[in-house]
Amino acid sequence: MAGFLSGLGNLGLGNLENMDIFAKEDKAPAKEEAAPSAQTAPAVLEQDLIFDKKLKCPVCDKEFTSKTMKTGKAKLIGTDFDLRPRHEGVDTVKYDVELCPNCGYAALSRYFDKIGQAQAKLVRENISKTVKLVPYTGEIYSYEHALERYKLALANAVVKRAKTSEKAYICLKTAWICRGYIEELSGMTHGHSDLSEEARAEATSADEISRKETMEALKQEEENSLENALAGFTEARMSENFPMCGMDETTMDYLLAQLNFHFAKYDDAAKLVANLLTNRNTKPVIKNKALELKESIIAAKKKA
Ligand SMILES: [Zn+2]
């Protein structure tokens, strides 16, 4: 978990960098298959799929604008093993954190307004007082900026003592942002890479090394985030009610089965899959995916 919140120092929140994400008060801390890449040349432009939405911050009461996906415009072309959605021409996940540029309060869109007075006070005292935000002026959110927004959302969630599931969901989506960023850097993007084939050929070797280093750091952060998501959701599944983060119980169990499988926890994955296959509430689409995962678990156990 170390270093997971690294980078907050640049935002004036260095004191939060080593916080334990899932720590409980007065208690000890609780403890891939590549999806087919979208190689289509999209006619869809990211900037046409988003708009500036006016929001009022529930922490400082100031109004601000946030870039938001237009409803129903982005076309879903697939999902990754961990349910990360892939849309044509845009990575919608970049636009799922609201950030108040005035006080530094940030949260996933679905939780932004769901903050109590006591929590808002915690944010004012532990975030707003020290946070240093650089105004973002880009037409679309870069991955670098999106990652910053997610880090702030996680720092806020820890500070406001959010539910475990909310923190786990931020971790999961942070992993998705890292994956999207890696795809952009490696050129297999949704179509908007600044790095054309020629540009990459011309890139100096120093650029190339720094690009590789960034990708390696992002891969590490993706894995750390997935691990935190697994730990958090596993705990939340036992202590919270469904629906959780918009997911029903069988969707969550499928996600947990996939994450356990990803980290080679085959017995835990197999147990979840077995439950899904016998559960009457499991939708056919999840049942089919669970059957595929069952085969993968059997194959992986043979190899292990
Ligand atoms: Zn604010």
Coordinates of C-alpha atoms and ligand atoms in Angstrom, one line a residue:
M1 CA 0.0 0.0 0.0
A2 CA 3.1 2.2 0.4
G3 CA 3.3 5.1 -2.0
F4 CA -0.2 4.6 -3.2
L5 CA -1.1 8.2 -2.4
S6 CA 2.3 9.5 -3.6
G7 CA 2.1 12.6 -5.7
L8 CA -0.1 14.3 -3.2
G9 CA 2.9 16.3 -2.1
N10 CA 2.7 18.3 -5.3
L11 CA -0.8 19.2 -4.4
G12 CA 0.1 20.5 -0.9
L13 CA -1.1 17.4 0.8
G14 CA 2.2 15.6 1.4
N15 CA 1.1 14.9 5.0
L16 CA -1.6 12.5 3.6
E17 CA 0.8 10.5 1.4
N18 CA 1.3 7.7 3.8
M19 CA -2.2 7.3 5.1
D20 CA -3.7 3.9 5.4
I21 CA -6.6 3.9 3.0
F22 CA -8.7 1.3 4.9
A23 CA -7.6 2.1 8.4
K24 CA -10.3 2.0 11.0
E25 CA -10.4 4.4 13.9
D26 CA -9.0 2.8 17.1
K27 CA -8.4 -0.5 15.4
A28 CA -5.6 -2.2 13.6
P29 CA -5.7 -1.6 9.8
A30 CA -7.7 -4.3 8.0
K31 CA -5.7 -5.5 6.0
E32 CA -5.5 -10.4 -17.1
E33 CA -6.3 -11.2 -19.8
A34 CA -6.0 -8.3 -22.3
A35 CA -9.4 -7.3 -23.7
P36 CA -9.4 -7.0 -27.5
S37 CA -8.1 -3.6 -28.2
A38 CA -10.2 -1.1 -30.1
Q39 CA -8.2 -0.3 -33.2
T40 CA -11.0 1.5 -34.9
A41 CA -10.2 5.0 -36.1
P42 CA -13.0 6.9 -34.4
A43 CA -14.9 9.6 -36.1
V44 CA -16.0 10.6 -32.7
L45 CA -14.1 13.4 -31.0
E46 CA -13.7 13.4 -27.2
Q47 CA -14.4 17.1 -26.9
D48 CA -17.8 16.5 -28.6
L49 CA -18.8 14.0 -26.0
I50 CA -18.3 16.2 -23.0
F51 CA -19.6 19.6 -21.7
D52 CA -19.0 22.0 -18.9
K53 CA -21.5 21.3 -16.1
K54 CA -22.2 23.8 -13.4
L55 CA -21.9 22.4 -9.9
K56 CA -22.2 23.9 -6.4
C57 CA -19.7 22.6 -3.9
P58 CA -21.3 21.1 -0.8
V59 CA -18.2 21.9 1.2
C60 CA -17.5 25.6 0.4
D61 CA -20.8 26.5 -1.3
K62 CA -18.9 28.0 -4.3
E63 CA -20.0 27.3 -7.9
F64 CA -17.6 25.8 -10.4
T65 CA -17.7 24.0 -13.7
S66 CA -16.6 20.4 -14.3
K67 CA -16.2 18.5 -17.5
T68 CA -18.9 15.9 -17.7
M69 CA -19.9 13.2 -20.2
K70 CA -23.0 14.0 -22.2
T71 CA -25.6 11.3 -21.3
G72 CA -25.9 8.4 -23.7
K73 CA -23.5 9.9 -26.3
A74 CA -20.5 7.6 -25.9
K75 CA -20.8 4.2 -27.5
L76 CA -19.8 1.2 -25.3
I77 CA -17.6 -1.2 -27.3
G78 CA -16.6 -3.6 -24.5
T79 CA -15.5 -4.2 -21.0
D80 CA -12.2 -5.4 -19.4
F81 CA -12.0 -8.4 -17.1
D82 CA -12.6 -6.0 -14.1
L83 CA -15.6 -4.4 -15.7
R84 CA -13.7 -1.3 -16.9
P85 CA -15.9 0.1 -19.7
R86 CA -14.4 0.9 -23.1
H87 CA -16.1 3.5 -25.1
E88 CA -15.5 4.6 -28.7
G89 CA -13.4 7.8 -28.9
V90 CA -13.3 8.5 -25.2
D91 CA -12.3 7.1 -21.8
T92 CA -15.4 8.1 -19.8
V93 CA -13.7 7.1 -16.5
K94 CA -11.6 10.3 -16.8
Y95 CA -14.7 12.3 -16.2
D96 CA -16.1 10.5 -13.1
V97 CA -14.5 12.7 -10.4
E98 CA -15.8 16.1 -9.5
L99 CA -13.2 18.4 -8.0
C100 CA -14.0 21.8 -6.5
P101 CA -11.1 24.1 -7.6
N102 CA -11.8 26.4 -4.7
C103 CA -11.5 24.1 -1.7
G104 CA -10.0 20.9 -3.1
Y105 CA -13.1 18.7 -2.2
A106 CA -13.2 15.8 -4.7
A107 CA -15.4 12.7 -5.0
L108 CA -16.7 10.3 -7.5
S109 CA -19.7 11.9 -9.2
R110 CA -22.2 9.6 -7.5
Y111 CA -21.0 10.6 -4.1
F112 CA -20.2 14.3 -4.6
D113 CA -23.3 15.6 -3.0
K114 CA -23.6 12.9 -0.4
I115 CA -21.5 14.5 2.2
G116 CA -22.6 15.3 5.8
Q117 CA -21.7 18.5 7.8
A118 CA -19.2 16.7 10.0
Q119 CA -17.5 15.2 6.9
A120 CA -17.4 18.6 5.2
K121 CA -15.7 20.0 8.3
L122 CA -13.1 17.3 8.1
V123 CA -12.4 18.1 4.4
R124 CA -12.1 21.8 5.2
E125 CA -9.7 21.1 8.0
N126 CA -7.6 18.4 6.4
I127 CA -7.7 19.3 2.7
S128 CA -8.8 22.8 2.0
K129 CA -6.3 24.4 4.4
T130 CA -3.3 23.1 2.6
V131 CA -4.3 22.0 -0.8
K132 CA -2.6 23.8 -3.8
L133 CA -4.4 23.3 -7.0
V134 CA -3.2 24.5 -10.4
P135 CA -6.1 25.5 -12.6
Y136 CA -6.7 23.1 -15.4
T137 CA -7.3 24.7 -18.8
G138 CA -7.3 21.8 -21.3
E139 CA -10.2 21.2 -23.6
I140 CA -10.4 17.6 -22.5
Y141 CA -9.0 15.9 -19.4
S142 CA -5.5 14.5 -19.9
Y143 CA -4.7 11.2 -18.1
E144 CA -2.2 13.0 -16.0
H145 CA -4.9 15.4 -14.8
A146 CA -7.5 12.6 -14.4
L147 CA -5.1 10.6 -12.2
E148 CA -4.6 13.7 -10.0
R149 CA -8.4 14.0 -9.6
Y150 CA -8.6 10.4 -8.5
K151 CA -5.8 10.8 -6.0
L152 CA -7.6 13.8 -4.6
A153 CA -10.8 11.9 -4.5
L154 CA -9.1 9.1 -2.5
A155 CA -7.4 11.6 -0.1
N156 CA -10.8 13.2 0.5
A157 CA -12.5 9.8 1.0
V158 CA -9.9 8.9 3.6
V159 CA -10.2 12.2 5.3
K160 CA -14.0 12.3 5.4
R161 CA -14.1 8.6 6.6
A162 CA -16.0 7.4 3.7
K163 CA -17.4 3.9 3.6
T164 CA -15.0 1.1 2.6
S165 CA -16.8 0.4 -0.6
E166 CA -16.5 4.1 -1.8
K167 CA -12.7 4.0 -1.2
A168 CA -12.5 0.6 -2.9
Y169 CA -14.4 1.9 -5.9
I170 CA -12.0 4.9 -6.2
C171 CA -9.1 2.4 -6.1
L172 CA -10.7 0.3 -8.9
K173 CA -11.3 3.3 -11.1
T174 CA -7.8 4.6 -10.4
A175 CA -6.5 1.3 -11.8
W176 CA -8.7 1.9 -14.9
I177 CA -7.2 5.3 -15.3
C178 CA -3.7 3.9 -15.1
R179 CA -4.5 1.3 -17.7
G180 CA -6.0 3.9 -20.0
Y181 CA -2.9 6.1 -19.5
I182 CA -0.6 3.1 -20.3
E183 CA -2.6 2.4 -23.5
E184 CA -2.3 6.0 -24.5
L185 CA 1.5 6.0 -24.0
S186 CA 1.9 2.8 -25.8
G187 CA -0.1 4.2 -28.8
M188 CA -3.0 1.8 -28.6
T189 CA -5.5 4.5 -27.7
H190 CA -9.0 5.5 -28.3
G191 CA -7.7 7.5 -31.2
H192 CA -6.4 10.7 -29.8
S193 CA -2.8 10.0 -29.1
D194 CA -0.5 12.9 -29.6
L195 CA 2.2 10.4 -30.5
S196 CA 1.7 9.5 -34.1
E197 CA 3.8 6.7 -35.7
E198 CA 6.2 9.3 -37.1
A199 CA 6.4 11.3 -33.9
R200 CA 7.3 8.2 -31.9
A201 CA 10.0 7.3 -34.4
E202 CA 11.5 10.7 -34.0
A203 CA 11.3 10.8 -30.3
T204 CA 14.7 11.0 -28.7
S205 CA 16.0 8.1 -26.7
A206 CA 15.7 10.2 -23.5
D207 CA 12.0 10.7 -24.2
E208 CA 11.7 7.0 -24.9
I209 CA 13.3 6.1 -21.6
S210 CA 11.1 8.5 -19.7
R211 CA 8.0 7.2 -21.4
K212 CA 9.0 3.6 -20.5
E213 CA 9.6 4.6 -16.9
T214 CA 6.3 6.3 -16.7
M215 CA 4.6 3.2 -18.1
E216 CA 6.3 1.0 -15.6
A217 CA 5.3 3.3 -12.7
L218 CA 1.7 3.3 -13.9
K219 CA 1.7 -0.5 -14.2
Q220 CA 2.8 -0.7 -10.6
E221 CA 0.2 1.9 -9.5
E222 CA -2.5 -0.1 -11.5
E223 CA -1.6 -3.3 -9.7
N224 CA -1.5 -1.6 -6.3
S225 CA -4.9 0.0 -7.0
L226 CA -6.4 -3.3 -8.0
E227 CA -5.0 -4.9 -4.8
N228 CA -6.6 -2.2 -2.7
A229 CA -9.9 -2.5 -4.6
L230 CA -9.9 -6.3 -3.9
A231 CA -9.1 -5.8 -0.2
G232 CA -11.7 -3.0 0.2
F233 CA -14.5 -4.7 -1.7
T234 CA -13.9 -8.0 0.1
E235 CA -14.3 -6.2 3.4
A236 CA -17.3 -4.1 2.3
R237 CA -19.1 -7.2 1.0
M238 CA -19.2 -8.5 4.5
S239 CA -20.1 -5.3 6.3
E240 CA -22.2 -3.2 3.8
N241 CA -25.6 -3.6 2.1
F242 CA -26.3 -4.0 -1.6
P243 CA -26.5 -2.3 -4.1
M244 CA -22.9 -1.2 -3.5
C245 CA -21.4 1.5 -5.8
G246 CA -24.3 0.8 -8.1
M247 CA -23.5 -2.9 -8.3
D248 CA -25.8 -5.7 -7.1
E249 CA -24.4 -8.7 -5.2
T250 CA -23.8 -11.0 -8.1
T251 CA -22.0 -8.3 -10.1
M252 CA -19.8 -7.6 -7.1
D253 CA -19.1 -11.3 -6.6
Y254 CA -18.1 -11.6 -10.3
L255 CA -15.8 -8.6 -10.0
L256 CA -14.2 -10.1 -6.8
A257 CA -13.8 -13.5 -8.5
Q258 CA -12.0 -11.8 -11.4
L259 CA -9.8 -9.7 -9.0
N260 CA -8.9 -12.8 -6.9
F261 CA -8.1 -14.7 -10.1
H262 CA -5.9 -11.8 -11.3
F263 CA -3.8 -12.1 -8.1
A264 CA -3.7 -15.9 -8.4
K265 CA -6.0 -16.4 -5.4
Y266 CA -7.6 -19.3 -7.2
D267 CA -9.4 -20.9 -4.3
D268 CA -11.1 -17.6 -3.4
A269 CA -12.0 -17.0 -7.0
A270 CA -13.3 -20.6 -7.4
K271 CA -15.5 -20.2 -4.3
L272 CA -17.1 -17.0 -5.7
V273 CA -17.6 -18.6 -9.1
A274 CA -19.3 -21.6 -7.6
N275 CA -21.7 -19.3 -5.7
L276 CA -22.5 -17.4 -8.8
L277 CA -23.3 -20.6 -10.8
T278 CA -25.7 -21.9 -8.1
N279 CA -27.2 -18.5 -7.2
R280 CA -30.7 -18.1 -8.8
N281 CA -30.3 -14.4 -8.9
T282 CA -27.3 -14.5 -11.2
K283 CA -28.2 -13.0 -14.6
P284 CA -27.4 -15.2 -17.6
V285 CA -24.8 -12.8 -18.9
I286 CA -22.9 -13.0 -15.6
K287 CA -23.4 -16.8 -15.4
N288 CA -21.8 -17.2 -18.8
K289 CA -18.8 -15.0 -17.9
A290 CA -18.5 -17.0 -14.6
L291 CA -18.4 -20.2 -16.6
E292 CA -15.6 -18.9 -18.7
L293 CA -13.7 -17.8 -15.6
K294 CA -14.2 -21.2 -14.1
E295 CA -12.4 -22.7 -17.1
S296 CA -9.6 -20.2 -16.7
I297 CA -9.2 -21.0 -13.0
I298 CA -9.0 -24.8 -13.8
A299 CA -6.4 -24.1 -16.5
A300 CA -4.4 -21.8 -14.3
K301 CA -4.4 -24.3 -11.3
K302 CA -3.1 -27.0 -13.6
K303 CA -0.2 -24.8 -14.6
A304 CA 0.5 -23.6 -11.1
Ligands
ZN1 ZN -15.5 23.7 -2.6

